[in-house]
Amino acid sequence: MEWQGGRRSGNIEDRRGLGPVGIAGGGIGAVVLAAIGYFVFGIDPRTTMEATQSLQQPVQQEGVRGEVTDKDGQFVDVIETSNREVWSPILRNEGVDYRPPEAIVLYKQATGTGCGTGQSAMGPFYCPADQKVYLDLSFWQDLETRFGAQGEFARAYVISHEIGHHVQHLLGADQQARRLGARGEESGSVRSELQADCYAGVWAAHAGETSGGRIVINRSDIQDGLGAAAAVGDDTIQKRSQGQVVPDSFTHGSSAQRMRWFTRGYDQGDPSACDTFSASRL
């Protein structure tokens, strides 16, 4: 994947030098529950964090905003900016003003969010309460060593998936998902996650049109994205963590579903093809 010449907007909030978040009133328990819930039981960490939000008061000052100088941080910036350039005209044609996420927050270990306390063990996530994406860059190593997802495009897929949740928030789909429930093969949570996968595919289909053509994605990159989608499927994670697959506890969708919807978004390049909420077959 070629990206080094891509435009950067500086929509980064860098908290990596601030140290771990300070917690008052039971926050650590919420972090542990969220981490265990996702990796052992397949529960979306945002569900756990929202449920325990009233029990915790995360305390951390805002990080440094603007352009970052390290390569990993610049990569995140380029992908966020490219998503902005893709989604702005698409949503404009639908009569919707695309407002980018408030920031992509880079942090280490743990940090305060509008949804409660975030921890690196949860992986990247989007918080609709403050409209920020949270990312501990150590996840890139986990993505390769723990999940077996190789290549820079696998990282771009993850970032674009979380920005896809922001697009859903702008369109009100997150509320629709919440009404449909959070667990099970056909739940609102699964439909939401698969739609975000599809939106990541839509971004990939148009990424070459951004940054003056300086972002180049080839078929091997798409294969890396599919590998990442497969690696983080509920069935794959559950089989690895607990030795069995429990579809009734799915929150993100199976590996096959995640690959299918990413491919659908990439092949069609049209978010209208990503209506997982009306789909009879996920």
Rosetta silent file (secondary structure, phi, psi, omega in degrees, C-alpha in Angstrom):
SEQUENCE: MEWQGGRRSGNIEDRRGLGPVGIAGGGIGAVVLAAIGYFVFGIDPRTTMEATQSLQQPVQQEGVRGEVTDKDGQFVDVIETSNREVWSPILRNEGVDYRPPEAIVLYKQATGTGCGTGQSAMGPFYCPADQKVYLDLSFWQDLETRFGAQGEFARAYVISHEIGHHVQHLLGADQQARRLGARGEESGSVRSELQADCYAGVWAAHAGETSGGRIVINRSDIQDGLGAAAAVGDDTIQKRSQGQVVPDSFTHGSSAQRMRWFTRGYDQGDPSACDTFSASRL
SCORE:     score description
SCORE:     0.000 S_00000001
   1 L     0.000  130.369  176.884    0.000    0.000    0.000 S_00000001
   2 E  -101.595  129.455 -177.234    1.320    3.429   -0.965 S_00000001
   3 L  -148.579  -12.452 -169.120    0.318    6.288    1.304 S_00000001
   4 L   -59.433  -26.315  179.506    3.361    8.388    2.222 S_00000001
   5 L   -91.104    5.377 -176.434    2.403   11.220   -0.141 S_00000001
   6 L   -70.370  152.482  178.901   -1.166   11.377    1.136 S_00000001
   7 L   -69.223  150.401  176.692   -2.626   14.531    2.583 S_00000001
   8 L  -126.395  135.260 -178.629   -2.819   14.963    6.355 S_00000001
   9 L   -95.646  -15.914 -177.648   -5.395   17.069    8.167 S_00000001
  10 L    76.278   20.697 -179.638   -3.794   16.976   11.617 S_00000001
  11 L   -83.957   53.641 -176.272   -7.015   15.713   13.199 S_00000001
  12 E  -120.425  135.816  171.344   -4.985   13.812   15.786 S_00000001
  13 E  -115.181  109.509 -172.435   -5.064   14.105   19.561 S_00000001
  14 E   -97.614  109.137  178.272   -1.861   12.573   20.868 S_00000001
  15 L  -107.030   11.806 -171.576   -2.042   11.389   24.483 S_00000001
  16 L   -65.869  -21.251 -179.798    0.821    8.936   24.259 S_00000001
  17 L   -97.491    7.715 -174.578    3.100   10.999   26.491 S_00000001
  18 L   -91.424  -13.655 -176.587    0.578   11.583   29.250 S_00000001
  19 L    83.673  174.089 -178.230    0.827    8.238   31.023 S_00000001
  20 L   -61.279  153.843  179.612   -2.057    6.016   32.167 S_00000001
  21 L   -70.550  146.729  171.786   -5.401    7.566   32.976 S_00000001
  22 E   -90.300  141.436 -175.222   -6.325    8.337   36.570 S_00000001
  23 E  -124.726  139.223  172.836   -9.612    6.823   37.754 S_00000001
  24 E  -123.246  125.166  170.838  -11.986    7.774   40.529 S_00000001
  25 L    85.410   52.369  168.653  -14.781    5.523   41.657 S_00000001
  26 L    88.002   13.067 -177.143  -14.606    1.998   40.237 S_00000001
  27 H   -66.460  -36.358 -177.797  -13.238    2.670   36.759 S_00000001
  28 H   -60.549  -39.432  177.438  -10.691   -0.128   36.784 S_00000001
  29 H   -59.236  -38.497  179.100  -13.459   -2.677   37.254 S_00000001
  30 H   -65.724  -40.648  178.670  -15.177   -1.317   34.181 S_00000001
  31 H   -61.091  -47.743 -178.520  -11.965   -1.617   32.157 S_00000001
  32 H   -62.509  -44.599  179.513  -11.453   -5.230   33.227 S_00000001
  33 H   -60.453  -42.445 -178.804  -15.071   -6.148   32.529 S_00000001
  34 H   -65.562  -44.528 -178.702  -14.918   -4.606   29.084 S_00000001
  35 H   -64.490  -46.604  178.966  -11.645   -6.326   28.187 S_00000001
  36 H   -65.357  -40.675 -178.570  -12.773   -9.731   29.467 S_00000001
  37 H   -58.089  -40.213 -177.003  -16.206   -9.261   27.922 S_00000001
  38 H   -77.120  -50.768 -171.269  -14.808   -8.776   24.437 S_00000001
  39 H   -80.495  -19.473  179.781  -11.996  -11.300   24.291 S_00000001
  40 L  -106.547  -44.430 -174.195  -13.687  -14.068   26.285 S_00000001
  41 L  -106.413   -6.185  178.909  -17.423  -13.635   25.868 S_00000001
  42 L    76.012   21.316 -179.946  -17.612  -11.629   22.655 S_00000001
  43 L   -87.534  130.970  178.786  -19.391   -8.672   24.264 S_00000001
  44 L   -56.961  124.282 -178.236  -18.832   -5.331   22.552 S_00000001
  45 H   -59.677  -28.224  179.385  -16.631   -3.283   24.935 S_00000001
  46 H   -65.661  -32.178  177.755  -18.708   -0.171   24.268 S_00000001
  47 H   -63.909  -46.596  179.161  -21.718   -1.949   25.753 S_00000001
  48 H   -64.506  -42.575 -177.329  -19.833   -2.697   28.972 S_00000001
  49 H   -64.886  -41.582  179.720  -18.328    0.771   29.140 S_00000001
  50 H   -66.291  -37.306 -178.809  -21.662    2.517   28.710 S_00000001
  51 H   -67.218  -28.373 -176.278  -23.279    0.311   31.347 S_00000001
  52 L  -104.943    5.248 -174.830  -20.585    1.181   33.891 S_00000001
  53 H   -56.821  -37.422 -177.219  -20.116    4.811   32.944 S_00000001
  54 H   -69.409  -13.154 -177.112  -21.976    6.077   36.008 S_00000001
  55 H   -94.420   -2.890 -173.206  -19.532    4.221   38.259 S_00000001
  56 L  -136.743  154.350  177.276  -16.381    5.873   37.010 S_00000001
  57 E  -133.723   87.064 -179.016  -14.884    9.282   36.520 S_00000001
  58 E   -64.789  137.730 -177.508  -11.936    9.102   34.124 S_00000001
  59 E  -126.158  111.801  174.712   -9.432   11.883   34.680 S_00000001
  60 L  -160.773  135.798  179.499   -6.959   12.820   31.959 S_00000001
  61 L   -71.827  158.776  178.799   -6.030   16.062   30.328 S_00000001
  62 L   -68.199  144.501 -179.997   -6.471   16.493   26.602 S_00000001
  63 L   -79.716 -176.486  178.955   -3.499   15.496   24.508 S_00000001
  64 E   -74.949  128.294  179.987   -1.550   17.515   21.966 S_00000001
  65 E  -100.638  144.050  175.976   -3.651   18.274   18.897 S_00000001
  66 L   125.765 -162.193 -177.186   -2.331   18.628   15.379 S_00000001
  67 L   -70.750  145.844  177.577    0.181   16.933   13.117 S_00000001
  68 L  -110.415  159.591 -173.173    2.362   14.153   14.494 S_00000001
  69 L  -105.029  -18.563 -178.156    5.926   13.402   13.454 S_00000001
  70 L   -82.226  154.711 -174.204    6.238    9.618   13.849 S_00000001
  71 H   -61.717  -44.292 -178.487    5.470    7.317   10.921 S_00000001
  72 H   -63.034  -42.317  178.531    2.680    5.362   12.629 S_00000001
  73 H   -65.803  -38.648  177.925    0.917    8.535   13.691 S_00000001
  74 H   -65.085  -36.847  177.353    1.260   10.018   10.216 S_00000001
  75 H   -60.372  -46.726  178.654   -0.249    6.866    8.724 S_00000001
  76 H   -59.217  -42.444 -179.464   -3.315    7.242   10.937 S_00000001
  77 H   -61.735  -45.508 -179.553   -3.580   10.892    9.904 S_00000001
  78 H   -62.211  -43.301 -178.318   -3.413   10.064    6.184 S_00000001
  79 H   -67.993  -39.695  177.101   -6.090    7.372    6.452 S_00000001
  80 H   -63.527  -42.899 -179.675   -8.428    9.639    8.448 S_00000001
  81 H   -65.015  -41.009  177.543   -7.952   12.445    5.921 S_00000001
  82 H   -62.293  -42.252  176.127   -8.571   10.081    3.017 S_00000001
  83 H   -59.391  -41.126  178.947  -11.788    8.892    4.680 S_00000001
  84 H   -60.057  -42.885 -177.907  -12.837   12.525    5.038 S_00000001
  85 H   -71.734  -26.141  176.342  -12.241   13.112    1.320 S_00000001
  86 H   -78.111  -48.542 -171.281  -14.225    9.993    0.423 S_00000001
  87 H   -78.284  -26.735 -178.733  -17.201   10.498    2.722 S_00000001
  88 H   -59.021  -53.082  179.398  -17.703   14.243    2.287 S_00000001
  89 H   -70.476  -33.597  179.915  -18.944   14.083   -1.336 S_00000001
  90 H   -62.170  -49.138 -178.951  -20.777   10.788   -0.842 S_00000001
  91 H   -72.728  -30.355  177.277  -22.851   12.112    2.044 S_00000001
  92 H   -60.363  -38.904  178.158  -23.262   15.500    0.384 S_00000001
  93 H   -65.333  -20.374  177.825  -25.060   13.739   -2.462 S_00000001
  94 L   -95.947    4.890  179.932  -27.417   12.318    0.180 S_00000001
  95 L    78.335   20.662 -178.537  -28.045   15.763    1.642 S_00000001
  96 L  -116.843  133.259  177.640  -25.945   15.057    4.738 S_00000001
  97 L   -83.794  116.811  178.443  -23.081   17.224    5.932 S_00000001
  98 L   -78.567  116.843  172.718  -20.105   15.030    6.738 S_00000001
  99 L  -106.124  120.399 -178.619  -18.448   16.191    9.940 S_00000001
 100 L   -62.912  163.259  174.242  -15.220   14.294   10.588 S_00000001
 101 L   -53.327  150.718  178.915  -14.625   12.678   13.974 S_00000001
 102 L   -57.165  -32.400  176.843  -13.696   15.176   16.659 S_00000001
 103 E  -175.641  157.450  163.684  -10.279   13.519   16.712 S_00000001
 104 E   -98.613  112.914 -175.171   -8.401   10.281   16.339 S_00000001
 105 E   -92.512  121.155  174.578   -6.982    9.848   19.838 S_00000001
 106 E   -98.961  128.150 -176.850   -3.653    8.052   20.123 S_00000001
 107 L  -145.745  173.522  175.518   -2.962    6.775   23.630 S_00000001
 108 L  -126.164  132.954  172.189   -1.092    4.141   25.610 S_00000001
 109 L    71.986  -69.931 -177.067   -2.560    1.587   28.005 S_00000001
 110 E  -152.936  152.171 -179.306   -5.685    3.424   29.196 S_00000001
 111 E  -156.925  155.387  175.984   -7.451    6.716   28.693 S_00000001
 112 E   -79.073  141.409  178.353  -10.622    8.574   29.577 S_00000001
 113 E  -136.880  169.171  175.847  -13.356    8.760   26.953 S_00000001
 114 L   -68.798  -11.665  179.873  -16.896   10.067   26.713 S_00000001
 115 L  -104.004    5.307 -175.820  -18.037    6.436   26.950 S_00000001
 116 E   121.280 -155.022 -177.839  -16.061    5.569   30.076 S_00000001
 117 E   -94.774  124.209  176.934  -12.519    4.305   30.445 S_00000001
 118 E   -95.533  148.179  178.922  -10.834    2.884   27.377 S_00000001
 119 E  -136.824  149.628 -176.040   -8.013    0.356   27.520 S_00000001
 120 H   -59.402  -29.382 -179.510   -5.660   -0.966   24.881 S_00000001
 121 H   -63.179  -18.799  179.075   -6.910   -4.526   25.468 S_00000001
 122 H   -77.530  -16.614 -171.825  -10.235   -3.511   23.923 S_00000001
 123 L    79.437  178.295  178.704   -8.634   -2.725   20.599 S_00000001
 124 L   -62.697  147.266  177.960   -9.583    0.385   18.599 S_00000001
 125 E  -155.046  159.278  176.670  -13.080    1.744   19.184 S_00000001
 126 E  -109.349  134.104  177.017  -15.363    4.662   18.394 S_00000001
 127 E  -108.132  110.706 -179.026  -17.155    6.548   21.159 S_00000001
 128 L   -67.230  -23.487 -177.395  -20.367    8.199   19.899 S_00000001
 129 L   -65.542  -36.762  177.773  -20.646   10.322   23.050 S_00000001
 130 L  -115.183    0.611  177.334  -17.594   12.415   22.163 S_00000001
 131 L    56.090   44.194  177.057  -17.367   11.386   18.480 S_00000001
 132 E  -122.862  149.003  172.086  -13.722   10.334   18.766 S_00000001
 133 E   -98.803  133.681 -177.907  -11.877    7.220   17.597 S_00000001
 134 E  -112.751  132.403 -173.997   -9.488    5.748   20.195 S_00000001
 135 E  -146.697  118.467  168.198   -6.402    3.823   19.171 S_00000001
 136 L   -92.729  118.086 -172.978   -3.455    2.429   21.089 S_00000001
 137 L   -66.423  -10.820  173.468   -0.870    1.853   18.363 S_00000001
 138 L   -64.906  -15.797  178.129    0.395   -1.269   20.135 S_00000001
 139 H   -62.990  -26.806  178.773   -2.672   -2.879   18.543 S_00000001
 140 H   -60.184  -39.081  177.807   -0.760   -3.017   15.265 S_00000001
 141 H   -67.430  -42.282  176.895    1.564   -5.596   16.815 S_00000001
 142 H   -61.143  -39.041 -178.652   -1.408   -7.541   18.190 S_00000001
 143 H   -59.520  -37.630 -179.124   -3.026   -7.421   14.771 S_00000001
 144 H   -84.024  -48.428 -172.511   -0.007   -9.179   13.272 S_00000001
 145 H   -83.383  -39.111 -176.661    1.141  -11.506   16.056 S_00000001
 146 L   -88.074  -38.180 -176.295   -2.134  -12.356   17.802 S_00000001
 147 L  -104.617  -10.982  176.607   -4.575  -12.156   14.919 S_00000001
 148 L    72.093   22.122 -179.771   -2.246  -12.937   12.021 S_00000001
 149 L   -97.250  113.522 -173.746   -3.363   -9.931    9.950 S_00000001
 150 L  -101.009  159.216  170.285   -0.412   -8.635    7.942 S_00000001
 151 L    92.277  153.872 -178.796    0.245   -5.465    5.971 S_00000001
 152 H   -67.465  -30.334 -178.861   -0.450   -1.771    6.259 S_00000001
 153 H   -66.943  -29.579  175.208   -3.807   -2.081    4.579 S_00000001
 154 H   -59.069  -37.607  177.469   -4.999   -4.303    7.430 S_00000001
 155 H   -69.317  -40.998  178.961   -4.338   -1.297    9.677 S_00000001
 156 H   -63.361  -37.135  176.932   -6.120    1.028    7.263 S_00000001
 157 H   -60.704  -44.222 -179.424   -9.120   -1.309    7.300 S_00000001
 158 H   -61.892  -47.565  179.778   -9.296   -1.113   11.104 S_00000001
 159 H   -61.130  -45.281 -177.214   -9.138    2.699   11.120 S_00000001
 160 H   -68.857  -31.246  174.352  -11.716    2.977    8.333 S_00000001
 161 H   -61.493  -45.670 -179.662  -14.016    0.516   10.113 S_00000001
 162 H   -67.668  -37.279  174.983  -14.044    2.764   13.196 S_00000001
 163 H   -66.513  -30.474  173.570  -14.649    5.850   11.052 S_00000001
 164 H   -58.826  -35.937  175.258  -17.485    3.838    9.523 S_00000001
 165 H   -65.135  -34.087  176.551  -19.062    3.838   12.976 S_00000001
 166 H   -65.803  -41.197  176.407  -18.798    7.623   12.944 S_00000001
 167 H   -59.591  -42.858  177.077  -20.631    7.703    9.604 S_00000001
 168 H   -59.087  -40.982 -179.378  -23.321    5.529   11.182 S_00000001
 169 H   -62.645  -41.885  179.364  -23.583    7.979   14.059 S_00000001
 170 H   -63.875  -32.002 -177.427  -24.095   10.875   11.646 S_00000001
 171 H   -93.263   -5.873  179.059  -26.820    8.894    9.872 S_00000001
 172 L    84.949    8.114 -178.055  -28.492    7.617   13.052 S_00000001
 173 H   -69.896  -26.742  179.829  -27.753    3.950   12.388 S_00000001
 174 H   -66.028  -33.982  176.016  -26.170    3.477   15.817 S_00000001
 175 H   -67.619  -38.883  177.525  -29.514    4.253   17.433 S_00000001
 176 H   -62.276  -42.522  179.201  -31.184    1.735   15.154 S_00000001
 177 H   -63.230  -41.021 -179.257  -28.641   -0.895   16.155 S_00000001
 178 H   -62.843  -37.433  179.258  -29.190   -0.203   19.841 S_00000001
 179 H   -67.113  -28.040 -177.257  -32.926   -0.753   19.451 S_00000001
 180 H   -87.484   -4.955  176.607  -32.304   -4.130   17.815 S_00000001
 181 L   100.903  169.226 -169.523  -30.115   -5.427   20.650 S_00000001
 182 L  -113.931   -9.070 -174.892  -26.462   -6.154   21.229 S_00000001
 183 L  -138.268  147.780  177.837  -25.921   -9.923   21.018 S_00000001
 184 L   113.539  157.980 -174.510  -26.658  -12.761   18.633 S_00000001
 185 L   -58.046  -33.161 -177.128  -26.127  -13.579   14.946 S_00000001
 186 L  -109.433   16.718 -174.094  -28.916  -11.274   13.771 S_00000001
 187 L   -72.597  164.558  176.282  -28.564   -8.603   16.466 S_00000001
 188 H   -62.310  -35.101  178.274  -28.314   -4.893   15.900 S_00000001
 189 H   -61.252  -46.621  179.333  -24.724   -4.971   17.104 S_00000001
 190 H   -63.026  -44.766  179.698  -23.733   -7.501   14.436 S_00000001
 191 H   -62.689  -37.098  177.540  -25.570   -5.580   11.729 S_00000001
 192 H   -65.132  -46.070 -178.483  -23.841   -2.388   12.848 S_00000001
 193 H   -65.265  -40.756  179.797  -20.377   -3.961   12.794 S_00000001
 194 H   -67.708  -34.909  175.939  -20.917   -5.541    9.383 S_00000001
 195 H   -65.651  -39.361  176.966  -22.117   -2.234    7.993 S_00000001
 196 H   -63.927  -35.719  174.072  -18.938   -0.583    9.316 S_00000001
 197 H   -62.464  -43.806  178.881  -16.946   -3.310    7.532 S_00000001
 198 H   -62.996  -41.212  177.576  -18.859   -2.517    4.350 S_00000001
 199 H   -63.287  -35.863  175.301  -18.174    1.194    4.809 S_00000001
 200 H   -62.464  -37.348  176.020  -14.458    0.387    5.140 S_00000001
 201 H   -65.974  -39.176  176.198  -14.768   -1.356    1.775 S_00000001
 202 H   -59.606  -45.028  177.243  -16.455    1.727    0.291 S_00000001
 203 H   -58.320  -47.538 -177.715  -13.535    3.822    1.487 S_00000001
 204 H   -59.181  -35.744 -179.174  -11.054    1.385   -0.065 S_00000001
 205 H   -65.016  -28.683 -175.312  -12.902    1.564   -3.389 S_00000001
 206 H  -111.156   -1.723 -173.920  -12.449    5.340   -3.541 S_00000001
 207 H   -59.184  -34.411 -179.825   -9.181    5.823   -1.650 S_00000001
 208 H   -66.689  -15.519  179.121   -7.182    6.123   -4.876 S_00000001
 209 H   -86.764   -6.384 -177.871   -9.243    9.189   -5.795 S_00000001
 210 L   -97.963  167.265  176.052   -8.044   11.045   -2.675 S_00000001
 211 H    53.579   34.381  178.303   -4.786   12.879   -1.962 S_00000001
 212 H    61.832   29.390  178.986   -4.301   13.572   -5.661 S_00000001
 213 H    79.266   11.875 -177.485   -3.946    9.855   -6.363 S_00000001
 214 L   -81.316  -10.154  174.039   -1.061    9.450   -3.944 S_00000001
 215 L   -97.880  123.318 -177.071   -2.787    6.602   -2.113 S_00000001
 216 E  -123.351  123.609  178.763   -2.468    3.374   -4.066 S_00000001
 217 L  -120.782  126.248  179.165   -4.246    0.154   -3.071 S_00000001
 218 L  -111.822 -179.664 -175.133   -3.720   -3.062   -5.029 S_00000001
 219 H   -64.262  -33.529  179.054   -5.302   -6.493   -4.900 S_00000001
 220 H   -66.676  -32.893  175.896   -2.728   -7.840   -2.452 S_00000001
 221 H   -64.503  -42.394  178.590   -3.670   -4.997   -0.086 S_00000001
 222 H   -61.592  -37.578  176.565   -7.323   -5.997   -0.357 S_00000001
 223 H   -63.222  -36.822  175.675   -6.333   -9.537    0.539 S_00000001
 224 H   -63.559  -39.545  177.695   -4.623   -8.152    3.644 S_00000001
 225 H   -64.495  -41.710  177.941   -7.868   -6.369    4.506 S_00000001
 226 H   -64.340  -37.194  177.230   -9.852   -9.557    4.053 S_00000001
 227 H   -63.083  -39.027  177.781   -7.353  -11.350    6.269 S_00000001
 228 H   -66.752  -42.681  179.205   -7.902   -8.750    8.982 S_00000001
 229 H   -60.984  -40.634  179.249  -11.682   -9.042    8.644 S_00000001
 230 H   -68.254  -37.997 -175.119  -11.449  -12.812    8.977 S_00000001
 231 H   -67.062  -28.299 -176.300   -9.071  -12.629   11.930 S_00000001
 232 L  -105.862   17.913  173.214  -11.430  -10.513   14.040 S_00000001
 233 L   -67.387  147.992 -178.850  -14.608  -12.468   13.325 S_00000001
 234 H   -57.375  -41.806 -177.901  -16.531  -13.540   16.436 S_00000001
 235 H   -64.734  -40.340  179.174  -16.233  -17.224   15.564 S_00000001
 236 H   -65.737  -45.368 -179.274  -12.461  -16.991   15.111 S_00000001
 237 H   -65.792  -43.208 -179.046  -11.946  -15.053   18.350 S_00000001
 238 H   -65.777  -40.293 -179.999  -14.257  -17.328   20.348 S_00000001
 239 H   -63.047  -38.666 -179.167  -12.615  -20.482   18.992 S_00000001
 240 H   -72.496  -40.495 -171.956   -9.208  -19.130   19.955 S_00000001
 241 H   -87.250  -33.447 -175.401  -10.190  -17.819   23.392 S_00000001
 242 H  -129.312    3.435  173.470  -12.703  -20.380   24.654 S_00000001
 243 L    78.232    1.456  178.541  -12.412  -23.344   22.317 S_00000001
 244 L  -151.457  159.809 -178.549  -15.979  -23.163   21.012 S_00000001
 245 L  -106.494  128.729 -178.878  -18.222  -20.928   18.951 S_00000001
 246 L  -121.559   89.498 -176.010  -21.372  -19.474   20.540 S_00000001
 247 H   -56.961  -30.457 -179.024  -23.383  -17.666   17.819 S_00000001
 248 H   -65.227  -15.368 -179.773  -25.922  -16.369   20.363 S_00000001
 249 H  -105.173    6.250  179.639  -23.170  -14.205   21.852 S_00000001
 250 L   -59.419  140.442  174.417  -21.914  -12.742   18.559 S_00000001
 251 L  -125.857  -18.391 -175.200  -21.498   -8.960   18.552 S_00000001
 252 L  -120.433  -17.230 -176.957  -19.416   -8.355   15.411 S_00000001
 253 L   103.836  158.107 -179.862  -20.281  -11.145   12.983 S_00000001
 254 L   -73.994  166.857  177.875  -18.479  -14.241   11.767 S_00000001
 255 H   -58.777  -43.101 -179.751  -15.265  -14.139    9.765 S_00000001
 256 H   -63.449  -40.679  179.317  -17.154  -15.075    6.599 S_00000001
 257 H   -65.854  -42.689 -177.985  -19.710  -12.322    7.173 S_00000001
 258 H   -65.339  -40.809  176.748  -17.087   -9.691    7.832 S_00000001
 259 H   -66.191  -40.393 -177.801  -15.198  -10.595    4.672 S_00000001
 260 H   -61.794  -44.992 -175.498  -18.435  -10.688    2.650 S_00000001
 261 H   -76.590  -33.169  172.745  -19.560   -7.229    3.675 S_00000001
 262 H   -61.662  -45.781 -179.967  -16.126   -5.647    3.279 S_00000001
 263 H   -62.474  -40.410  178.837  -15.951   -7.120   -0.217 S_00000001
 264 H   -59.329  -46.040  178.613  -19.446   -5.882   -1.005 S_00000001
 265 H   -63.367  -40.370 -178.948  -18.490   -2.332   -0.083 S_00000001
 266 H   -69.558  -44.363 -176.984  -15.266   -2.520   -2.076 S_00000001
 267 H   -67.140  -37.158 -175.285  -16.806   -4.069   -5.177 S_00000001
 268 H   -98.009  -25.190  176.665  -19.750   -1.663   -5.347 S_00000001
 269 L    61.330   21.763 -173.988  -18.210    1.456   -3.835 S_00000001
 270 L  -132.362  119.314 -178.387  -21.671    2.597   -2.820 S_00000001
 271 H   -62.421  -20.381  177.686  -22.829    2.908    0.801 S_00000001
 272 H   -66.162  -19.249  176.643  -26.395    2.089   -0.273 S_00000001
 273 H   -79.885   -2.695 -174.082  -25.105   -1.460   -0.809 S_00000001
 274 H  -103.657   23.181 -177.748  -24.240   -1.576    2.894 S_00000001
 275 L   -79.130   77.822  179.671  -27.774   -1.735    4.293 S_00000001
 276 L   -69.449  -21.217 -176.400  -27.194   -4.611    6.691 S_00000001
 277 L   -73.813  -23.615  177.273  -30.271   -3.611    8.682 S_00000001
 278 L  -101.815   -6.812 -175.456  -32.607   -4.589    5.830 S_00000001
 279 L   -68.465  133.635  176.260  -30.594   -7.567    4.624 S_00000001
 280 L   -80.619  -20.590  179.441  -32.339  -10.940    4.923 S_00000001
 281 L  -131.876  121.408  177.714  -28.955  -12.696    4.806 S_00000001
 282 L   -91.966    0.000    0.000  -25.912  -11.413    6.623 S_00000001
